[in-house]
Every structure is written in structure tokens, then in C-alpha cells.
Amino acid sequence: MSSSATTTTGPENNSALYLVPISIFSAIALVLVILRLWTRLARTRHLYADDWLILVAEVVSFTGFCIAAAAVGSGWGRRYATIAPEELITILKLQFALQTTWLVSLCLVRISVACSLLRFGTDKPWRFTLYSIMAVQALISSSYVVIQFAQCTPVSANWQSVPDVKCWSTQPLVDYGWVIAGVYVTIDLVLSLMPIRLIRTLSRSTSEKILIGVLMALGLLATAVACAKMTTFNDYGKGDPMQATIKPSMYAKLEELVGIVASCLPCLKSPVEHFLKRFGILKEHEISRPSFVNSQPLPTPKEVDGRSSSAGSFPMKSGVRVDSVSVTPGSAGSYSRAIPGQSSQEWNAV
């Protein structure tokens, strides 16, 4: 700690590295969640389980952003040597709360994505994969919560010096973070690629399939952010404790926010289509009916008695809309922090 405290290299305050991108993406995520819920209620008059999960995730995420802003206001990002002891305790308390909210929100985002995909498949392999992903995510997040509160005894040792403190070795935690990061990347790739099966079965134009594919593949951006965050793992516990935690914390929060953004964009497919049509990128005739509507048998000419000659025919539907699903967030590791002294494949029509 003493070597870190005497470090004089680097900027006087690097908190902008966190605040600028996180402020922008927090605002975008908040707007998109509101638009997602408004669009869903306008079409279905009710919310699905994945909508409720993403709503709670956004509330927790925005709370975390406010906590981070308070930490920056207290001195997080400044050099350790320039921070008063009282400010240091406040910053570390806020960092502890920030990490806790992040663990919860990221877990809810990923479970929300898997939950949304459940509606678009009934075969056992499809549902087993998604339920397994949700179970693994819940177990991993629970393990990190345990680590968060049990790593040091007493818990207050996370933000202040206490006598007879007992803390776990950091190296096993770093190794665990590497393993879990690999598991998360695998999960995220599975969640990102699963919608391809749905898109291939749709009777739609190529341009519309590309639009759906792009919207549903944006979750890969969160995976890319998570991979970038993994490059900071080897720097855990090194450097100025108030400045070295800015970069990994920024990547972790950005990973969560990109996940929220990516999970909401597919639900805004209709507004995106209207926007693209307005600027001539997508033509009106390219907007096709849902694949399951195209697959319905057309009514045959009525017989003299006014009844259809085919017992299996169905009346034509009008005003059928397609409600898209969410996609994947990115993977996760954990924040770094300093311790002073330590088979249906059809779209859902509404």
C-alpha cells in the first residue's frame, strides 16, 4: 500500500475515463428501456418476465451509476496521496456498494435475455440450454456475492483498517475470475448465435433478415467489452489504488450497459423499420408478414352454402405485428478495488 501511495506518475485525476462513456451509455440505456416498455405495453397491454427483469436491472444499474458519481465526487480517480483518510473511507464504501449493484444488474440482464428466448422454442434442447444458462448465471453471481461479503472478516475491512482482519488470498480470486470470464464468453456466444435459428426460418426479405440479425447480434459488443476488461486482470492490486481501479470499473460498467442496450434494441424493431423506411434505406414492399402468417393456408373459394370447402382452412389475419426478442449481454469478471491495509421457431405475434 505504501508503494502505491507514493506513486506520482499519471494524471492528477483520471475519473473522466469512467464518467464520460458511462454517462453517455447510462442515458442511452435508460431511454431504450423506457421505449421498450412503452412499445410492449402499446402492443400487448402487459409485460413479459424478461421485461420485468430488464426493468429491475435498469433501476439497479442507474443506482450504481449514481453511486459511482458520488464516489468520483468524493475523490475516486484522484491520486491516493491527495485524498484525506475520511474521503478514502467514503470512496471505498461507495465502491463496495457499486460492485454489489453491478453483480445484481449484470445477472438480471443475462437472465432476461435467456428468458426472452424461451418464448421462441418449445423443443427440449432449446429450453434445456436456456434454463441451464440461467442456472449457471445465478450460481456464478451468487458465488461472487459470497466472495464480496466473505473475502474479508469483518466486512468493514473492505473500507477501513481494522485489527485482526482476515482476508482471502487475491491470487485464487484472480484465477477464478479468469475461469468465469471464459464461461461467460461461451454463454454470451451461445445466446448471440441462438437467434440465427429463428431468423433462418422466417419468410422475409433479405434486407429485413439482415436488420433483425444486426439488432439481435449487438450483444456481441458486450462480449467484446468483456474481453477488453480481461486485459486488466493482471493489473489487479497494482498501481495507485484510487486511479488503477477506474479502467477495470469502466469496462465492467460498460459491459453491463451495452448488455442492456443490446437487449432492448430488438424489441424496437418496428420503430427502427419506420426510421429506415423514412430515409429510404428499407422499402415498404420489403416489410413482409411474419413467417407463420405466410405458412397459414389461404382460404379457398366458398361453396354455395357459404362455408369453406377446406375444413383445415383459417381466416386471414389482419394487423398482425411481430414482437422481437432480446439478445445477449456481455460476460463478466469482477471489479477491482483497493482495501487500505489489504421447437417452435416463430415470432410472437401480438
Tab-separated table of C-alpha atoms in Angstrom:
chain	number	residue	atom	x	y	z
A	1	MET	CA	0.000	0.000	0.000
A	2	SER	CA	2.827	2.358	0.820
A	3	SER	CA	4.398	1.915	-2.610
A	4	SER	CA	1.066	2.615	-4.227
A	5	ALA	CA	0.512	5.660	-2.101
A	6	THR	CA	3.789	7.227	-3.195
A	7	THR	CA	3.161	6.720	-6.890
A	8	THR	CA	3.393	10.084	-8.679
A	9	THR	CA	3.051	9.064	-12.309
A	10	GLY	CA	-0.157	9.521	-14.257
A	11	PRO	CA	-2.746	12.318	-14.358
A	12	GLU	CA	-3.926	14.185	-11.301
A	13	ASN	CA	-7.450	12.893	-11.878
A	14	ASN	CA	-8.489	10.193	-14.371
A	15	SER	CA	-12.152	9.929	-13.364
A	16	ALA	CA	-13.202	11.250	-16.799
A	17	LEU	CA	-12.174	7.865	-18.215
A	18	TYR	CA	-15.105	6.434	-16.275
A	19	LEU	CA	-17.631	9.259	-16.220
A	20	VAL	CA	-17.704	10.212	-19.909
A	21	PRO	CA	-18.539	6.838	-21.528
A	22	ILE	CA	-20.636	5.621	-18.595
A	23	SER	CA	-22.742	8.798	-18.515
A	24	ILE	CA	-23.454	8.501	-22.238
A	25	PHE	CA	-24.371	4.828	-22.156
A	26	SER	CA	-26.388	5.201	-18.942
A	27	ALA	CA	-28.564	7.798	-20.660
A	28	ILE	CA	-28.939	5.631	-23.780
A	29	ALA	CA	-29.813	2.554	-21.715
A	30	LEU	CA	-32.420	4.449	-19.700
A	31	VAL	CA	-34.116	5.823	-22.829
A	32	LEU	CA	-34.131	2.436	-24.577
A	33	VAL	CA	-35.598	0.626	-21.572
A	34	ILE	CA	-38.400	3.200	-21.391
A	35	LEU	CA	-39.046	2.850	-25.143
A	36	ARG	CA	-39.010	-0.944	-24.861
A	37	LEU	CA	-41.608	-0.955	-22.080
A	38	TRP	CA	-43.748	1.648	-23.832
A	39	THR	CA	-43.662	-0.313	-27.104
A	40	ARG	CA	-44.514	-3.570	-25.349
A	41	LEU	CA	-47.432	-2.065	-23.432
A	42	ALA	CA	-48.743	-0.351	-26.564
A	43	ARG	CA	-48.887	-3.707	-28.364
A	44	THR	CA	-49.703	-6.293	-25.724
A	45	ARG	CA	-51.041	-4.286	-22.758
A	46	HIS	CA	-48.805	-6.312	-20.440
A	47	LEU	CA	-45.141	-7.041	-19.777
A	48	TYR	CA	-43.368	-10.387	-20.053
A	49	ALA	CA	-40.974	-11.779	-17.446
A	50	ASP	CA	-37.943	-10.601	-19.431
A	51	ASP	CA	-39.356	-7.061	-19.491
A	52	TRP	CA	-39.707	-7.004	-15.721
A	53	LEU	CA	-36.183	-8.380	-15.326
A	54	ILE	CA	-34.664	-5.734	-17.588
A	55	LEU	CA	-36.663	-3.036	-15.783
A	56	VAL	CA	-35.254	-4.102	-12.405
A	57	ALA	CA	-31.789	-4.400	-13.965
A	58	GLU	CA	-32.016	-0.827	-15.260
A	59	VAL	CA	-33.139	0.503	-11.870
A	60	VAL	CA	-30.215	-1.242	-10.156
A	61	SER	CA	-27.829	-0.140	-12.918
A	62	PHE	CA	-28.843	3.514	-12.680
A	63	THR	CA	-28.496	3.310	-8.904
A	64	GLY	CA	-24.965	2.036	-9.452
A	65	PHE	CA	-24.233	4.960	-11.767
A	66	CYS	CA	-25.354	7.408	-9.078
A	67	ILE	CA	-23.136	5.620	-6.537
A	68	ALA	CA	-20.166	5.858	-8.911
A	69	ALA	CA	-20.812	9.566	-9.459
A	70	ALA	CA	-20.833	10.073	-5.692
A	71	ALA	CA	-17.531	8.176	-5.419
A	72	VAL	CA	-15.965	10.414	-8.073
A	73	GLY	CA	-17.281	13.443	-6.229
A	74	SER	CA	-15.565	12.173	-3.087
A	75	GLY	CA	-12.219	11.799	-4.856
A	76	TRP	CA	-12.233	8.483	-6.739
A	77	GLY	CA	-9.853	8.944	-9.665
A	78	ARG	CA	-7.536	11.342	-7.859
A	79	ARG	CA	-4.096	10.334	-6.634
A	80	TYR	CA	-4.144	8.335	-3.434
A	81	ALA	CA	-1.725	10.719	-1.713
A	82	THR	CA	-4.102	13.672	-2.200
A	83	ILE	CA	-7.115	12.007	-0.575
A	84	ALA	CA	-7.901	12.552	3.098
A	85	PRO	CA	-8.496	9.443	5.260
A	86	GLU	CA	-12.156	10.332	5.747
A	87	GLU	CA	-12.640	10.680	1.993
A	88	LEU	CA	-10.865	7.376	1.420
A	89	ILE	CA	-13.265	5.513	3.698
A	90	THR	CA	-16.241	7.089	1.926
A	91	ILE	CA	-14.876	6.198	-1.516
A	92	LEU	CA	-14.235	2.566	-0.582
A	93	LYS	CA	-17.699	2.221	0.933
A	94	LEU	CA	-19.204	3.539	-2.291
A	95	GLN	CA	-17.016	1.219	-4.377
A	96	PHE	CA	-18.208	-1.737	-2.312
A	97	ALA	CA	-21.834	-0.734	-2.930
A	98	LEU	CA	-21.095	-0.117	-6.628
A	99	GLN	CA	-19.669	-3.586	-7.100
A	100	THR	CA	-22.657	-5.159	-5.339
A	101	THR	CA	-25.178	-3.390	-7.578
A	102	TRP	CA	-23.140	-4.343	-10.643
A	103	LEU	CA	-23.216	-8.040	-9.737
A	104	VAL	CA	-27.010	-7.934	-9.433
A	105	SER	CA	-27.742	-5.890	-12.564
A	106	LEU	CA	-25.450	-7.898	-14.861
A	107	CYS	CA	-27.015	-11.142	-13.643
A	108	LEU	CA	-30.531	-9.831	-14.324
A	109	VAL	CA	-29.591	-8.663	-17.833
A	110	ARG	CA	-28.288	-12.063	-18.892
A	111	ILE	CA	-31.212	-13.955	-17.334
A	112	SER	CA	-33.614	-11.544	-19.055
A	113	VAL	CA	-32.082	-12.399	-22.431
A	114	ALA	CA	-32.370	-16.144	-21.847
A	115	CYS	CA	-35.920	-15.680	-20.582
A	116	SER	CA	-36.923	-13.798	-23.735
A	117	LEU	CA	-35.563	-16.574	-25.963
A	118	LEU	CA	-37.630	-19.164	-24.083
A	119	ARG	CA	-40.766	-17.862	-25.806
A	120	PHE	CA	-39.457	-18.830	-29.226
A	121	GLY	CA	-38.812	-22.522	-28.812
A	122	THR	CA	-40.594	-25.460	-27.201
A	123	ASP	CA	-38.255	-28.342	-28.032
A	124	LYS	CA	-36.256	-29.813	-25.156
A	125	PRO	CA	-32.721	-28.951	-26.366
A	126	TRP	CA	-33.688	-25.292	-26.841
A	127	ARG	CA	-35.290	-24.917	-23.411
A	128	PHE	CA	-32.691	-27.060	-21.634
A	129	THR	CA	-29.901	-24.855	-22.973
A	130	LEU	CA	-31.598	-21.660	-21.832
A	131	TYR	CA	-32.564	-22.981	-18.407
A	132	SER	CA	-29.001	-24.238	-17.934
A	133	ILE	CA	-27.621	-20.818	-18.828
A	134	MET	CA	-29.928	-19.134	-16.321
A	135	ALA	CA	-28.968	-21.624	-13.597
A	136	VAL	CA	-25.237	-21.229	-14.247
A	137	GLN	CA	-25.576	-17.444	-14.267
A	138	ALA	CA	-27.467	-17.456	-10.973
A	139	LEU	CA	-24.885	-19.742	-9.344
A	140	ILE	CA	-21.912	-17.701	-10.550
A	141	SER	CA	-23.455	-14.398	-9.473
A	142	SER	CA	-24.305	-15.902	-6.084
A	143	SER	CA	-20.703	-17.047	-5.701
A	144	TYR	CA	-19.457	-13.528	-6.389
A	145	VAL	CA	-21.850	-12.109	-3.804
A	146	VAL	CA	-20.439	-14.591	-1.275
A	147	ILE	CA	-16.906	-13.545	-2.228
A	148	GLN	CA	-17.902	-9.901	-1.947
A	149	PHE	CA	-19.025	-10.220	1.663
A	150	ALA	CA	-16.790	-13.066	2.888
A	151	GLN	CA	-13.463	-12.108	1.332
A	152	CYS	CA	-12.511	-10.118	4.410
A	153	THR	CA	-13.641	-10.581	8.002
A	154	PRO	CA	-15.039	-8.312	9.311
A	155	VAL	CA	-16.739	-6.835	6.245
A	156	SER	CA	-15.793	-3.328	7.325
A	157	ALA	CA	-12.191	-4.229	6.471
A	158	ASN	CA	-13.150	-3.581	2.855
A	159	TRP	CA	-13.187	0.153	3.508
A	160	GLN	CA	-11.170	0.797	6.657
A	161	SER	CA	-8.260	-0.577	8.644
A	162	VAL	CA	-9.372	-2.879	11.455
A	163	PRO	CA	-7.355	-5.025	13.872
A	164	ASP	CA	-7.089	-8.798	13.429
A	165	VAL	CA	-8.516	-8.684	9.904
A	166	LYS	CA	-8.555	-11.922	7.924
A	167	CYS	CA	-8.712	-11.751	4.120
A	168	TRP	CA	-8.541	-14.391	1.427
A	169	SER	CA	-5.533	-14.530	-0.855
A	170	THR	CA	-6.121	-12.475	-4.002
A	171	GLN	CA	-4.428	-14.813	-6.498
A	172	PRO	CA	-7.087	-17.582	-6.284
A	173	LEU	CA	-9.737	-14.906	-6.827
A	174	VAL	CA	-7.941	-13.656	-9.933
A	175	ASP	CA	-7.684	-17.230	-11.241
A	176	TYR	CA	-11.384	-17.750	-10.528
A	177	GLY	CA	-12.131	-14.554	-12.431
A	178	TRP	CA	-10.272	-15.874	-15.496
A	179	VAL	CA	-12.221	-19.147	-15.434
A	180	ILE	CA	-15.587	-17.429	-15.005
A	181	ALA	CA	-14.752	-14.918	-17.741
A	182	GLY	CA	-14.224	-17.832	-20.130
A	183	VAL	CA	-17.537	-19.372	-19.082
A	184	TYR	CA	-19.291	-16.045	-19.606
A	185	VAL	CA	-17.843	-15.566	-23.085
A	186	THR	CA	-19.108	-19.033	-24.029
A	187	ILE	CA	-22.563	-18.276	-22.639
A	188	ASP	CA	-22.718	-14.964	-24.460
A	189	LEU	CA	-21.747	-16.515	-27.777
A	190	VAL	CA	-24.452	-19.154	-27.355
A	191	LEU	CA	-27.086	-16.524	-26.566
A	192	SER	CA	-25.948	-14.412	-29.525
A	193	LEU	CA	-25.976	-17.266	-32.040
A	194	MET	CA	-29.197	-18.976	-30.952
A	195	PRO	CA	-31.432	-16.404	-32.728
A	196	ILE	CA	-29.846	-17.388	-36.061
A	197	ARG	CA	-32.020	-20.481	-35.951
A	198	LEU	CA	-35.113	-18.280	-35.729
A	199	ILE	CA	-34.027	-15.848	-38.430
A	200	ARG	CA	-33.311	-18.615	-40.950
A	201	THR	CA	-36.878	-19.933	-40.651
A	202	LEU	CA	-38.529	-16.564	-41.314
A	203	SER	CA	-40.170	-15.977	-44.691
A	204	ARG	CA	-38.833	-12.457	-45.021
A	205	SER	CA	-36.806	-10.373	-47.417
A	206	THR	CA	-33.035	-10.468	-47.201
A	207	SER	CA	-32.841	-6.841	-46.056
A	208	GLU	CA	-35.302	-7.460	-43.237
A	209	LYS	CA	-33.442	-10.579	-42.139
A	210	ILE	CA	-30.242	-8.538	-42.069
A	211	LEU	CA	-31.968	-5.878	-39.949
A	212	ILE	CA	-33.206	-8.473	-37.455
A	213	GLY	CA	-29.819	-10.175	-37.397
A	214	VAL	CA	-27.965	-6.922	-36.741
A	215	LEU	CA	-30.314	-5.957	-33.916
A	216	MET	CA	-30.015	-9.352	-32.285
A	217	ALA	CA	-26.238	-9.608	-32.706
A	218	LEU	CA	-25.452	-6.321	-30.980
A	219	GLY	CA	-24.956	-8.287	-27.780
A	220	LEU	CA	-21.596	-9.356	-29.193
A	221	LEU	CA	-20.424	-5.806	-28.488
A	222	ALA	CA	-20.842	-6.508	-24.786
A	223	THR	CA	-18.743	-9.635	-25.203
A	224	ALA	CA	-16.060	-7.537	-26.900
A	225	VAL	CA	-16.091	-5.128	-23.954
A	226	ALA	CA	-15.785	-8.068	-21.566
A	227	CYS	CA	-12.767	-9.344	-23.489
A	228	ALA	CA	-11.189	-5.891	-23.226
A	229	LYS	CA	-11.857	-5.949	-19.488
A	230	MET	CA	-9.995	-9.234	-19.176
A	231	THR	CA	-6.803	-7.420	-20.181
A	232	THR	CA	-6.933	-5.605	-16.829
A	233	PHE	CA	-6.993	-8.766	-14.705
A	234	ASN	CA	-3.205	-8.989	-14.397
A	235	ASP	CA	-3.094	-5.428	-13.036
A	236	TYR	CA	-5.268	-6.341	-10.048
A	237	GLY	CA	-3.829	-4.745	-6.888
A	238	LYS	CA	-1.152	-2.801	-8.775
A	239	GLY	CA	-0.659	0.934	-9.157
A	240	ASP	CA	-2.370	3.803	-7.372
A	241	PRO	CA	-5.399	2.231	-5.637
A	242	MET	CA	-7.635	5.213	-6.383
A	243	GLN	CA	-6.687	5.509	-10.057
A	244	ALA	CA	-5.913	1.936	-11.090
A	245	THR	CA	-9.496	0.840	-10.371
A	246	ILE	CA	-11.005	3.361	-12.800
A	247	LYS	CA	-10.255	1.446	-16.008
A	248	PRO	CA	-11.482	-2.040	-14.956
A	249	SER	CA	-14.535	-0.478	-13.317
A	250	MET	CA	-15.284	1.421	-16.524
A	251	TYR	CA	-15.075	-1.765	-18.598
A	252	ALA	CA	-17.270	-3.662	-16.143
A	253	LYS	CA	-19.971	-0.978	-16.068
A	254	LEU	CA	-19.790	-0.500	-19.833
A	255	GLU	CA	-20.246	-4.240	-20.286
A	256	GLU	CA	-23.445	-4.109	-18.246
A	257	LEU	CA	-24.827	-1.041	-20.038
A	258	VAL	CA	-24.075	-2.373	-23.522
A	259	GLY	CA	-25.895	-5.537	-22.479
A	260	ILE	CA	-28.978	-3.521	-21.519
A	261	VAL	CA	-28.848	-1.551	-24.774
A	262	ALA	CA	-28.432	-4.700	-26.870
A	263	SER	CA	-31.287	-6.460	-25.074
A	264	CYS	CA	-33.682	-3.581	-25.782
A	265	LEU	CA	-32.937	-2.807	-29.436
A	266	PRO	CA	-34.577	-5.934	-30.941
A	267	CYS	CA	-37.789	-5.054	-29.107
A	268	LEU	CA	-37.783	-1.760	-31.018
A	269	LYS	CA	-37.772	-3.441	-34.423
A	270	SER	CA	-40.914	-1.648	-35.666
A	271	PRO	CA	-39.683	1.876	-34.796
A	272	VAL	CA	-36.350	1.043	-36.439
A	273	GLU	CA	-38.183	-0.158	-39.566
A	274	HIS	CA	-40.203	3.069	-39.717
A	275	PHE	CA	-36.992	5.081	-39.320
A	276	LEU	CA	-35.230	3.167	-42.105
A	277	LYS	CA	-38.262	3.466	-44.399
A	278	ARG	CA	-38.432	7.201	-43.779
A	279	PHE	CA	-34.874	7.625	-45.037
A	280	GLY	CA	-35.338	5.167	-47.900
A	281	ILE	CA	-32.972	2.535	-46.517
A	282	LEU	CA	-35.732	-0.057	-46.258
A	283	LYS	CA	-38.521	-0.084	-48.843
A	284	GLU	CA	-42.168	-0.542	-47.912
A	285	HIS	CA	-42.570	-3.650	-50.054
A	286	GLU	CA	-39.647	-5.276	-48.248
A	287	ILE	CA	-41.573	-5.445	-44.964
A	288	SER	CA	-43.055	-8.897	-45.142
A	289	ARG	CA	-45.528	-10.739	-42.996
A	290	PRO	CA	-44.346	-12.972	-40.139
A	291	SER	CA	-43.283	-16.407	-41.349
A	292	PHE	CA	-46.033	-18.193	-39.509
A	293	VAL	CA	-48.640	-15.973	-41.189
A	294	ASN	CA	-47.180	-16.845	-44.569
A	295	SER	CA	-47.411	-20.523	-43.680
A	296	GLN	CA	-51.128	-20.402	-42.930
A	297	PRO	CA	-53.279	-21.981	-45.691
A	298	LEU	CA	-55.197	-19.424	-47.675
A	299	PRO	CA	-58.990	-19.637	-47.564
A	300	THR	CA	-60.453	-21.403	-50.571
A	301	PRO	CA	-63.370	-20.045	-52.568
A	302	LYS	CA	-66.584	-20.523	-50.633
A	303	GLU	CA	-69.132	-23.032	-51.755
A	304	VAL	CA	-72.759	-22.283	-52.361
A	305	ASP	CA	-73.648	-22.790	-48.703
A	306	GLY	CA	-71.184	-20.038	-47.718
A	307	ARG	CA	-68.757	-22.398	-45.958
A	308	SER	CA	-65.181	-23.001	-46.949
A	309	SER	CA	-64.564	-26.161	-48.925
A	310	SER	CA	-61.499	-26.908	-46.772
A	311	ALA	CA	-62.069	-27.899	-43.183
A	312	GLY	CA	-58.493	-27.057	-42.362
A	313	SER	CA	-58.524	-23.511	-43.685
A	314	PHE	CA	-58.141	-20.472	-41.473
A	315	PRO	CA	-59.468	-16.948	-41.784
A	316	MET	CA	-56.939	-14.374	-42.789
A	317	LYS	CA	-55.480	-12.226	-40.021
A	318	SER	CA	-55.075	-8.509	-40.326
A	319	GLY	CA	-52.866	-6.152	-38.432
A	320	VAL	CA	-50.534	-8.879	-37.227
A	321	ARG	CA	-47.382	-7.411	-35.719
A	322	VAL	CA	-44.090	-9.000	-34.882
A	323	ASP	CA	-42.638	-8.587	-31.428
A	324	SER	CA	-38.939	-9.287	-31.450
A	325	VAL	CA	-36.857	-10.654	-28.639
A	326	SER	CA	-33.858	-9.524	-26.684
A	327	VAL	CA	-30.258	-10.561	-27.094
A	328	THR	CA	-27.173	-11.178	-25.162
A	329	PRO	CA	-25.221	-9.033	-22.797
A	330	GLY	CA	-21.570	-9.473	-22.290
A	331	SER	CA	-19.534	-11.530	-19.925
A	332	ALA	CA	-18.337	-10.551	-16.519
A	333	GLY	CA	-15.490	-10.675	-14.168
A	334	SER	CA	-15.382	-8.586	-11.052
A	335	TYR	CA	-14.440	-5.049	-10.155
A	336	SER	CA	-11.013	-4.348	-8.825
A	337	ARG	CA	-10.967	-2.418	-5.607
A	338	ALA	CA	-8.424	-1.264	-3.088
A	339	ILE	CA	-8.501	-2.138	0.597
A	340	PRO	CA	-6.427	0.140	2.783
A	341	GLY	CA	-4.065	-2.047	4.581
A	342	GLN	CA	-5.389	-5.247	2.491
A	343	SER	CA	-39.318	-26.340	-31.319
A	344	SER	CA	-41.498	-23.509	-32.213
A	345	GLN	CA	-39.327	-21.113	-34.126
A	346	GLU	CA	-41.941	-18.478	-34.894
A	347	TRP	CA	-42.039	-14.866	-33.833
A	348	ASN	CA	-44.557	-13.902	-31.220
A	349	ALA	CA	-47.470	-12.042	-32.823
A	350	VAL	CA	-49.460	-9.606	-30.726
